[in-house]
Short mmCIF file of C-alpha atoms and ligand atoms in Angstrom, two decimals:
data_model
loop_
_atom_site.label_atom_id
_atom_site.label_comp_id
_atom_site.label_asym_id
_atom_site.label_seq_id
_atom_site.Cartn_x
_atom_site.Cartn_y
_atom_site.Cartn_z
CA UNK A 13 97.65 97.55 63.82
CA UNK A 14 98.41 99.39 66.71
CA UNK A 15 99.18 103.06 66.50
CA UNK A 16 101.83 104.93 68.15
CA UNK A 17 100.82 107.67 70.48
CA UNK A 18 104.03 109.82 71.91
CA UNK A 19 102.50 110.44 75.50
CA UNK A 20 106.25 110.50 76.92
CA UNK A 21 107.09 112.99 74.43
CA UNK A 22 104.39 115.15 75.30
CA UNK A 23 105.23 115.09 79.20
CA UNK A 24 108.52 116.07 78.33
CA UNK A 25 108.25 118.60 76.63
CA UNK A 26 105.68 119.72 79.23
CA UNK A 27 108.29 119.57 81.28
CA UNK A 28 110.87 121.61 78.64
CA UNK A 29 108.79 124.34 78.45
CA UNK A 30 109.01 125.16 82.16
CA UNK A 31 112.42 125.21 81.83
CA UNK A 32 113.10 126.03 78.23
CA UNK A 33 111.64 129.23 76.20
CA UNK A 34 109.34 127.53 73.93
CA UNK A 35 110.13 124.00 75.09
CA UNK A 36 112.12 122.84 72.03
CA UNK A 37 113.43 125.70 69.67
CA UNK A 38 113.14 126.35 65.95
CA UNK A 39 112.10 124.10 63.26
CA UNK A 40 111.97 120.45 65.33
CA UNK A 41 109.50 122.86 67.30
CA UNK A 42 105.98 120.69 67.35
CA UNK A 43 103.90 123.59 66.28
CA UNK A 44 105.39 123.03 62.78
CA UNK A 45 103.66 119.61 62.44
CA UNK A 46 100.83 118.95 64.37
CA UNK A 47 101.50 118.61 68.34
CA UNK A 48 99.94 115.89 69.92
CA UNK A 49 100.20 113.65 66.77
CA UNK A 50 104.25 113.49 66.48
CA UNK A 51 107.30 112.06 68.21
CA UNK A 52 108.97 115.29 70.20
CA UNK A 53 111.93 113.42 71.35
CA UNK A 54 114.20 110.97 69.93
CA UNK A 55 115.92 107.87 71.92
CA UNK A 56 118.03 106.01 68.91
CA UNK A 57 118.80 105.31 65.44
CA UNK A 58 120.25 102.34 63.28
CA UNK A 59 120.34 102.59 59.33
CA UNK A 60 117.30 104.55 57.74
CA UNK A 61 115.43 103.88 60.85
CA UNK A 62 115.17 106.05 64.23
CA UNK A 63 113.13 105.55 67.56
CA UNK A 64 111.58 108.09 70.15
CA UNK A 65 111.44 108.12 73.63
CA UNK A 66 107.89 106.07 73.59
CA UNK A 67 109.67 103.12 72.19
CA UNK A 68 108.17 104.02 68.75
CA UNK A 69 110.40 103.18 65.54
CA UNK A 70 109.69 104.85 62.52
CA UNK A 71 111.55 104.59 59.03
CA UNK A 72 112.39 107.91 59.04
CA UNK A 73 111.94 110.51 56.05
CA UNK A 74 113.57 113.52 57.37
CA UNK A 75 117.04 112.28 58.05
CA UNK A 76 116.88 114.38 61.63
CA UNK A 77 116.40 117.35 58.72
CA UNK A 78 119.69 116.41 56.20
CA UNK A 79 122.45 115.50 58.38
CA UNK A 80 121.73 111.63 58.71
CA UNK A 81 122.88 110.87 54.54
CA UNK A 82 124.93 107.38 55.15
CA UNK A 83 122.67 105.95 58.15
CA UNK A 84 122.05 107.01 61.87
CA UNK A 85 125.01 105.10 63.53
CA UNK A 86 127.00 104.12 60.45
CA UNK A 87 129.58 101.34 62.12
CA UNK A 88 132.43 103.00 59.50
CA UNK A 89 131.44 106.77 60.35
CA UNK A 90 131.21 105.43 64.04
CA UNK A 91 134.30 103.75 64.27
CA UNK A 92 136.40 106.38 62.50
CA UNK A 93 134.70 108.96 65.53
CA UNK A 94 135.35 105.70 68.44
CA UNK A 95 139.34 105.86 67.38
CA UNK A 96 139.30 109.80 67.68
CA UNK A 97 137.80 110.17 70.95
CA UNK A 98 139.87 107.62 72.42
CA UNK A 99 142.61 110.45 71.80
CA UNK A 100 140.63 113.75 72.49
CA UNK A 101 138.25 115.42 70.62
CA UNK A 102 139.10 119.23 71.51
CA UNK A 103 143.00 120.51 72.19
CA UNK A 104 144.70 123.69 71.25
CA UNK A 105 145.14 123.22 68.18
CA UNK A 106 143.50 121.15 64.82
CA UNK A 107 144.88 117.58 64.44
CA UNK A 108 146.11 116.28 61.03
CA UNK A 109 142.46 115.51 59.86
CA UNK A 110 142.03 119.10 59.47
CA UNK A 111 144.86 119.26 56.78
CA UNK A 112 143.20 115.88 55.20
CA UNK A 113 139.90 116.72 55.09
CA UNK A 114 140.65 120.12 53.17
CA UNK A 115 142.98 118.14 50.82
CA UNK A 116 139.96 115.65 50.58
CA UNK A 117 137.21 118.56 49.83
CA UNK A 118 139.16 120.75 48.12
CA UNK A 119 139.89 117.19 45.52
CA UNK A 120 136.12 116.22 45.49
CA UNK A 121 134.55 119.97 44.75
CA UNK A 122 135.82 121.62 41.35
CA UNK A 123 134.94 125.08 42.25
CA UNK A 124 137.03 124.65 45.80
CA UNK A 125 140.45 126.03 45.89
CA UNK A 126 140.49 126.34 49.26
CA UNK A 127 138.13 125.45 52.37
CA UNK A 128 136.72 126.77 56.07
CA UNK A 129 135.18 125.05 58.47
CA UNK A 130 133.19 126.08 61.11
CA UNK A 131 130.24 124.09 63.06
CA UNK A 132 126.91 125.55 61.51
CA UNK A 133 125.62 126.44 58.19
CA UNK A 134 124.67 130.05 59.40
CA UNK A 135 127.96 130.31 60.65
CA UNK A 136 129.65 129.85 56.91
CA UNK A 137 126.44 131.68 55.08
CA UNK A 138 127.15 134.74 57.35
CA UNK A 139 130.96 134.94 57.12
CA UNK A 140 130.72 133.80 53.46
CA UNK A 141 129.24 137.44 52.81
CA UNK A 142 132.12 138.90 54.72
CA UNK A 143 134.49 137.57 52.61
CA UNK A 144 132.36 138.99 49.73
CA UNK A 145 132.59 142.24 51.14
CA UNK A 146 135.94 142.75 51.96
CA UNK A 147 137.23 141.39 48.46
CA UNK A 148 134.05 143.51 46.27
CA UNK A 149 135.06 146.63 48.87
CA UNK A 150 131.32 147.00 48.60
CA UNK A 151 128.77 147.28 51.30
CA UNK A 152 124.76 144.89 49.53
CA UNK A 153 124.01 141.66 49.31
CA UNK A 154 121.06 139.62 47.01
CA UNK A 155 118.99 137.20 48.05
CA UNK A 156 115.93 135.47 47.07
CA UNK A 157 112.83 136.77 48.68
CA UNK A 158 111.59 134.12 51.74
CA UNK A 159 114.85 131.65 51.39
CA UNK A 160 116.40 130.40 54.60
CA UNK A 161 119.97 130.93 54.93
CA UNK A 162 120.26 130.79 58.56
CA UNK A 163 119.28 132.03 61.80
CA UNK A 164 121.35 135.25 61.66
CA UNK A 165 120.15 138.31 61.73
CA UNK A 166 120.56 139.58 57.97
CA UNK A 167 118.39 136.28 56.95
CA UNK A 168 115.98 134.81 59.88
CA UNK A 169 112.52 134.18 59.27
CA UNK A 170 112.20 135.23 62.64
CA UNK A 171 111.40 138.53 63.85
CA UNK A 172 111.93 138.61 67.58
CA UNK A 173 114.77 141.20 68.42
CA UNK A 174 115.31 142.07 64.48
CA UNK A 175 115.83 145.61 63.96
CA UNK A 176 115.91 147.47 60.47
CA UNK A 177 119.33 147.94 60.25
CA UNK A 178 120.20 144.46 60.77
CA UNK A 179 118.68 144.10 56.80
CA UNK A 180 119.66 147.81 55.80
CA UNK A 181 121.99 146.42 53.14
CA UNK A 182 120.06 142.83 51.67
CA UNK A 183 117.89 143.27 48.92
CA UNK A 184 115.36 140.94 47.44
CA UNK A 185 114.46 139.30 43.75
CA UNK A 186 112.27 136.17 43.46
CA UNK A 187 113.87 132.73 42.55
CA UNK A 188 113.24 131.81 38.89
CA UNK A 189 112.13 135.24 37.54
CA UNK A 190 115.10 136.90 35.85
CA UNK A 191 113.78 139.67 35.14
CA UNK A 192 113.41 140.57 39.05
CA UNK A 193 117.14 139.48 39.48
CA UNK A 194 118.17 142.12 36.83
CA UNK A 195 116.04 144.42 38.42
CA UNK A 196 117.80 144.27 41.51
CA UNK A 197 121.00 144.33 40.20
CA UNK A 198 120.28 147.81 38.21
CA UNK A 199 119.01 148.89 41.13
CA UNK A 200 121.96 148.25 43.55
CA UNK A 201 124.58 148.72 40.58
CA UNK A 202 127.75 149.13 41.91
CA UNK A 203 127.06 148.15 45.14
CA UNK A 204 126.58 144.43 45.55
CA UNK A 205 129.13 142.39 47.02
CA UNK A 206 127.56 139.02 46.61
CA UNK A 207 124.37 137.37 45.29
CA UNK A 208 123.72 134.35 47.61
CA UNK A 209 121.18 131.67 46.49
CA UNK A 210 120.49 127.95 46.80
CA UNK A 211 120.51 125.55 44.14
CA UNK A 212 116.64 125.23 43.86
CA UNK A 213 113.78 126.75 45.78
CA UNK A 214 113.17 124.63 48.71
CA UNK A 215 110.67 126.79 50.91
CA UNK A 216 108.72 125.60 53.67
CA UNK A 217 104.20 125.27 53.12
CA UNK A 218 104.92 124.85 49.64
CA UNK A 219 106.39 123.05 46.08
CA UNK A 220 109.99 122.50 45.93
CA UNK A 221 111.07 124.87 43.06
CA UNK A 222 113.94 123.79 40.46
CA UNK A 223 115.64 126.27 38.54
CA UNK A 224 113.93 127.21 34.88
CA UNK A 225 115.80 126.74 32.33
CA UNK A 226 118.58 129.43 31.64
CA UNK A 227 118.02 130.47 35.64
CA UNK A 228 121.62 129.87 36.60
CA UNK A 229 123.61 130.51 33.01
CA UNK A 230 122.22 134.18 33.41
CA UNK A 231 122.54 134.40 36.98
CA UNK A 232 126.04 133.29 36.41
CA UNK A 233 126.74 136.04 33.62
CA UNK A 234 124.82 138.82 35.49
CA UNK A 235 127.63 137.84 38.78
CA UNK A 236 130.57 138.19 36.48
CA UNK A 237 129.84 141.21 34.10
CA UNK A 238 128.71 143.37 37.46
CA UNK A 239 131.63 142.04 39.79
CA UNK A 240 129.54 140.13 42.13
CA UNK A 241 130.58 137.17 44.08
CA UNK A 242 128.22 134.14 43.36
CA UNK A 243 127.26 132.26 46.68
CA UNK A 244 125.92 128.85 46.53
CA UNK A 245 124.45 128.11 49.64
CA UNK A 246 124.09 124.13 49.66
CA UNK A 247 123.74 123.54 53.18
CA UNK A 248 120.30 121.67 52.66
CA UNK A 249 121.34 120.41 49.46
CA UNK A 250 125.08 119.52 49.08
CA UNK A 251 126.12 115.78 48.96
CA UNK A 252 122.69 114.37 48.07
CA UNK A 253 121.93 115.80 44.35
CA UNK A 254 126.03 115.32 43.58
CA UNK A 255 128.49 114.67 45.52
CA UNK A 256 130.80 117.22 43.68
CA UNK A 257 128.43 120.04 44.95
CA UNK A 258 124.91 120.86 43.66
CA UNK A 259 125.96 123.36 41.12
CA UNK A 260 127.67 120.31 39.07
CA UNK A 261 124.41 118.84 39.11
CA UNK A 262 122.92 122.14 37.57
CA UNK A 263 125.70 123.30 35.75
CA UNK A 264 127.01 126.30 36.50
CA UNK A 265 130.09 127.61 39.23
CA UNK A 266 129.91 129.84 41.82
CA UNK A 267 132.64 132.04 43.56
CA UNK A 268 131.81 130.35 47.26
CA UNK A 269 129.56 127.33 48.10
CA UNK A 270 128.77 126.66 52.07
CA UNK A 271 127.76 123.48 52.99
CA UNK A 272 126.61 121.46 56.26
CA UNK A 273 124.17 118.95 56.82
CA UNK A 274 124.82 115.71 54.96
CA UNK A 275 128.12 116.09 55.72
CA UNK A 276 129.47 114.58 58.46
CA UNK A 277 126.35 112.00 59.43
CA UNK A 278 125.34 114.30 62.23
CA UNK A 279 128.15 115.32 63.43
CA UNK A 280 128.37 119.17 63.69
CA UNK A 281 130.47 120.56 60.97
CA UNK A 282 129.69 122.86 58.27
CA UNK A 283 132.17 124.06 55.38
CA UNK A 284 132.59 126.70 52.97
CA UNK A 285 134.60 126.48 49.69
CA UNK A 286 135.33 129.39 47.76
CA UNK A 287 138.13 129.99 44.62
CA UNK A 288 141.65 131.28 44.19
CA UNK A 289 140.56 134.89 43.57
CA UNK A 290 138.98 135.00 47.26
CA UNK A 291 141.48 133.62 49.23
CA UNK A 292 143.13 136.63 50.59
CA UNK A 293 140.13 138.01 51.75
CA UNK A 294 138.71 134.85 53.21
CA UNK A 295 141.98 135.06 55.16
CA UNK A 296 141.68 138.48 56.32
CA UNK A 297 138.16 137.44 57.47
CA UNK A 298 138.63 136.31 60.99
CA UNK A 299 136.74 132.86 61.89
CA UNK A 300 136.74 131.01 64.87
CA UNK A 301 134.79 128.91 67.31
CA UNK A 302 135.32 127.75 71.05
CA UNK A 303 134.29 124.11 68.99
CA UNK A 304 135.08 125.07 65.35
CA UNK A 305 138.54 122.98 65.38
CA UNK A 306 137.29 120.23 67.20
CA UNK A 307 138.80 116.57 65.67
CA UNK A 308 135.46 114.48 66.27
CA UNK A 309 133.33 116.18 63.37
CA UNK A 310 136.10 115.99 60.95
CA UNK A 311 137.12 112.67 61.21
CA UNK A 312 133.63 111.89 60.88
CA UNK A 313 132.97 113.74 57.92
CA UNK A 314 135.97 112.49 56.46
CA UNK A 315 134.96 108.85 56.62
CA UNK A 316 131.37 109.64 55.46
CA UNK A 317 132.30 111.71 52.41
CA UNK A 318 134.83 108.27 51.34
CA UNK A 319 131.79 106.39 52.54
CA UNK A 320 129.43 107.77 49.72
CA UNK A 321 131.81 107.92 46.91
CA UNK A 322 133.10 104.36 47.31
CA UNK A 323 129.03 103.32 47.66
CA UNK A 324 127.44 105.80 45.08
CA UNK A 325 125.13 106.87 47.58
CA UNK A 326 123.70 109.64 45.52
CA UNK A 327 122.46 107.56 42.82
CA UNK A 328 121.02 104.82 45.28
CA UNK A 329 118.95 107.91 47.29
CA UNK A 330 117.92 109.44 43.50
CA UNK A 331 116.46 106.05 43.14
CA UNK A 332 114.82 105.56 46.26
CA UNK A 333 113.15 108.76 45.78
CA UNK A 334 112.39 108.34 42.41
CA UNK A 335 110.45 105.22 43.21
CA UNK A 336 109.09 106.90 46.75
CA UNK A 337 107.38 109.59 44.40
CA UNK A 338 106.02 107.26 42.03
CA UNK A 339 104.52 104.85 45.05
CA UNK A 340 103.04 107.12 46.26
CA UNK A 341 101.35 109.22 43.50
CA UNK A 342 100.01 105.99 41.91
CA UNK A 343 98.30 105.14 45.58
CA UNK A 344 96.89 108.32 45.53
CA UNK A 345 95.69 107.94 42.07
CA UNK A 346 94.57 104.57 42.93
CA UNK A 347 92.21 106.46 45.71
CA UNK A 348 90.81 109.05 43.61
CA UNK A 349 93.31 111.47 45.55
CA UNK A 350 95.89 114.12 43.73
CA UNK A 351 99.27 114.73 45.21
CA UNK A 352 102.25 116.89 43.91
CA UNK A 353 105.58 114.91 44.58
CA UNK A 354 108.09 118.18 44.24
CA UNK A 355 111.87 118.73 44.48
CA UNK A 356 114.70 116.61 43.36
CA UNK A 357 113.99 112.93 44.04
CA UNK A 358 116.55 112.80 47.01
CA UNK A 359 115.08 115.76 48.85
CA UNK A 360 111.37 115.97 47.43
CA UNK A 361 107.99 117.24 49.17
CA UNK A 362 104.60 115.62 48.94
CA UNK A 363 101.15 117.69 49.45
CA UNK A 364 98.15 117.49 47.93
CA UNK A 365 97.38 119.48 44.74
CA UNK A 366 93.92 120.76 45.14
CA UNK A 367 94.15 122.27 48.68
CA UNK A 368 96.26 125.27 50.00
CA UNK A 369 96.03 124.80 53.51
CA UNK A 370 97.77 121.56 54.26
CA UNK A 371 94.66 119.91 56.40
CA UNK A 372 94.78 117.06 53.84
CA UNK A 373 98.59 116.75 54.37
CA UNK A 374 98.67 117.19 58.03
CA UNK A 375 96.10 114.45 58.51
CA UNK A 376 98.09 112.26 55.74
CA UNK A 377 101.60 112.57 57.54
CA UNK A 378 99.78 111.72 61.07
CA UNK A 379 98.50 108.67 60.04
CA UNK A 380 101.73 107.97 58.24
CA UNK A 381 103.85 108.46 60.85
CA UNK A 382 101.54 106.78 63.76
CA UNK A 383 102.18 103.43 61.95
CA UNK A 384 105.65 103.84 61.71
CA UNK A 385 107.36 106.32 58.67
CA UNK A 386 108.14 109.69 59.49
CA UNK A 387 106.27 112.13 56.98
CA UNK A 388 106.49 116.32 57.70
CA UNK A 389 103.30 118.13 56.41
CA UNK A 390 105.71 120.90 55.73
CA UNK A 391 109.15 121.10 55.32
CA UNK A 392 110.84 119.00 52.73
CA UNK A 393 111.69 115.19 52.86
CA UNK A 394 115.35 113.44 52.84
CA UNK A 395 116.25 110.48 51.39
CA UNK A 396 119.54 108.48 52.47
CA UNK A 397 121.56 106.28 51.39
CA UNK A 398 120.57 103.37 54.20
CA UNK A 399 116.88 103.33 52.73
CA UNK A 400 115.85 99.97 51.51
CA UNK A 401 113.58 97.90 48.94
CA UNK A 402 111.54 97.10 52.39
CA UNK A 403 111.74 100.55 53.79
CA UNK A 404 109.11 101.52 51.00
CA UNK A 405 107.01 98.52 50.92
CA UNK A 406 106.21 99.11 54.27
CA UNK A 407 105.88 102.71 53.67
CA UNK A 408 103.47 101.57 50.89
CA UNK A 409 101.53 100.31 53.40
CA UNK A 410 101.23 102.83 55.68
CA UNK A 411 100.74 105.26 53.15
CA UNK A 412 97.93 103.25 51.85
CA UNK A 413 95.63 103.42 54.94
CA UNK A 414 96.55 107.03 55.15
CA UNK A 415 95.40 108.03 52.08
CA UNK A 416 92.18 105.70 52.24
CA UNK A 417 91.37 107.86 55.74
CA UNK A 418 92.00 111.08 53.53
CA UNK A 419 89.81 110.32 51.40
CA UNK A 420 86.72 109.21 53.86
CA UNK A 421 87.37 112.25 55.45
CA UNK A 422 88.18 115.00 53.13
CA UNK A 423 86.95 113.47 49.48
CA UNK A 424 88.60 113.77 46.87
C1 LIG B 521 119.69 126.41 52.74
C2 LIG B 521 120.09 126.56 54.16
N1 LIG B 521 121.01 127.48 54.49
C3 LIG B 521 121.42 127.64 55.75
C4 LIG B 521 120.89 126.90 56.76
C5 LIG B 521 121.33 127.13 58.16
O1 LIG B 521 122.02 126.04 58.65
P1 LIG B 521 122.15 125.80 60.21
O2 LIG B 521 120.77 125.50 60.73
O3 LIG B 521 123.06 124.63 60.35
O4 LIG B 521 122.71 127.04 60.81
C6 LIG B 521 119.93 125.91 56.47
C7 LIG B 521 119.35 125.09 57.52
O5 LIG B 521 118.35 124.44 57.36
C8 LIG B 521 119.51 125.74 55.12
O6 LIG B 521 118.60 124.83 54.79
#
């Protein structure tokens, strides 16, 4: 077969960096899979599949990196957005979806008395600890060491333009170790407003962590003997482990949750839920956006959220991944190779287990995604509900030739 190259992509974003700082920003930048050897710019999408500006299709495993969950152009999601923009998107004040779509949240999510929206998840994760703050009265916030809440300045992985004081009052304890949460807590006692983690460990280079058992019962207790607000950050996660939010999935409730990606389909909204004890100080909290009340996003997320519960979508994407993981571990096996499969099957991460450096992986994903599947080498994968039965037995097959070129290359 014929395999892709992306030589349009790379004059463009030749071109973009001329222009652009970097050329394309963040974590779609190329340097995080290997330039040269991936699409840089996309043209369409239908379903599970999307295609770049070379004309090259690919199933696509990364779901433009969580927000596609029902299918890039879902006719119901579309046409729900279609009827909207006929009557304006933007005005100067929220239309009536705004009131629906918090009734509608606020009925799917136990923990959510009330609901925010605003366009980004950094935007909800960052105001999130101000409402923390101005209901504790107190000044720290807890995090897990190396978790990505945002591109803010208490939490980037960046460090361009970060100064000390920007992090002068977030303190770190390691996801999964209680006895480093405890220690943090002693050591800030008094002091900490909130304690903001994500469901599960999903870094970037490495496994997909999910909580030990007894992680989140103690976490819990720890929040509510020391008067700290628990924040569930589920903007990577929410709406693809359950759509009720991921703590039902784990089994335990947090004071906040903040959510964005999956959902609205790609359409920019993010939300944050919190309970009856905060809603004072959420409104005392002032939040707004040139964009945040637009109608667009909402209607869209509206008829995506209906969308999934009326089609189970969660359990069809837990059993696409579920058989993804096995497919491929068994091919690997079947070559003499040794993967990891990590992460909950509808947002999982593949490398291989006896290397550390990712050259295995990076070659793997090329050769994956040159005949047509989009694998990352490094951040996680996303599963939605528009793959199919054929979507991995063509996968299959692509990941079958990769695998067989790992192994010429690298051994076992
Ligand atoms: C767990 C988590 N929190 C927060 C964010 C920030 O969301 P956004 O990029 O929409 O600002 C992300 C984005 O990937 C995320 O994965």
């Amino acid at each position: 077969m014929a395999l892709y190259n992306f030589n349009k992509s790379i004059d463009l974003f030749v071109r973009a960096a001329k222009k652009m700082p970097g050329g394309i920003y963040g974590h779609m930048s190329p340097a995080l899979t290997v330039p040269g050897s991936f699409p840089y710019y996309a043209a369409g999408g239908k379903g599970s599949h999307y295609w770049d500006v070379d004309g090259n299709e690919f199933i696509d495993y990364i779901c433009a990196y969580g927000p596609m969950v029902t299918g890039y152009n879902h006719p119901k999601v579309e046409e729900a957005v279609r009827n909207q923009r006929e009557l304006g998107n933007c005005f100067n004040h929220p239309g009536e979806v705004m009131v629906e779509l918090a009734e509608y949240i606020t009925d799917l999510i136990p923990i959510a008395d009330w609901v925010v929206f605003a366009k980004n998840g950094s935007d909800v994760t960052t105001w999130s600890l101000q409402v923390a703050r101005e209901y504790t009265e107190r000044p720290k916030v807890i995090m897990a060491k190396g978790t990505y809440h945002g591109a803010h300045a208490w939490c980037t992985p960046g460090h361009g333009g970060i100064i000390e004081e920007d992090r002068a009052h977030i303190d770190y304890f390691k996801f999964n170790d209680i006895e480093s949460f405890y220690r943090v807590v002693e050591k800030n006692k008094g002091k900490i407003a909130a304690a903001i983690l994500t469901p599960y460990n999903h870094p970037t280079f490495a496994d997909q962590e999910l909580p030990v058992d007894g992680w989140w019962s103690k976490v819990q207790k720890t929040c509510n003997e020391e008067g700290i607000v628990l924040i569930l950050d589920d903007v990577r996660a929410g709406f693809r482990l359950d759509l009720r939010g991921s703590n039902e999935y784990f089994g335990f409730k947090p004071d906040m949750a903040c959510y964005c990606k999956a959902i609205a389909n790609g359409y920019p909204l993010s939300a944050c839920v919190g309970n009856d004890k905060l809603k004072n100080a959420a409104s005392k909290v002032f939040l707004t956006g040139s964009y945040w009340n637009s109608a667009e996003p909402m209607v869209a997320a509206l008829a995506n959220l209906k969308l999934m519960k009326e089609t189970n979508a969660v359990a069809h994407m837990m059993d696409i991944g579920t058989r993804l993981g096995k497919g491929l571990s068994d091919l690997a096996t079947s070559h003499g190779l040794r993967v990891k499969y990590s992460g909950p099957p509808t947002i999982p991460f593949l490398r291989f287990a006896n290397e550390e450096n990712f050259f295995r992986n990076q070659r793997f994903c090329t050769e994956v995604t040159r005949r047509g599947a989009f694998f990352h080498p490094s951040h996680n994968w996303f599963i939605s509900a528009a793959h199919t039965d054929e979507d991995l037995e063509k996968t299959f097959k692509y990941a079958d030739e990769a695998f067989a070129i790992v192994k010429k290359e690298f051994g076992s």
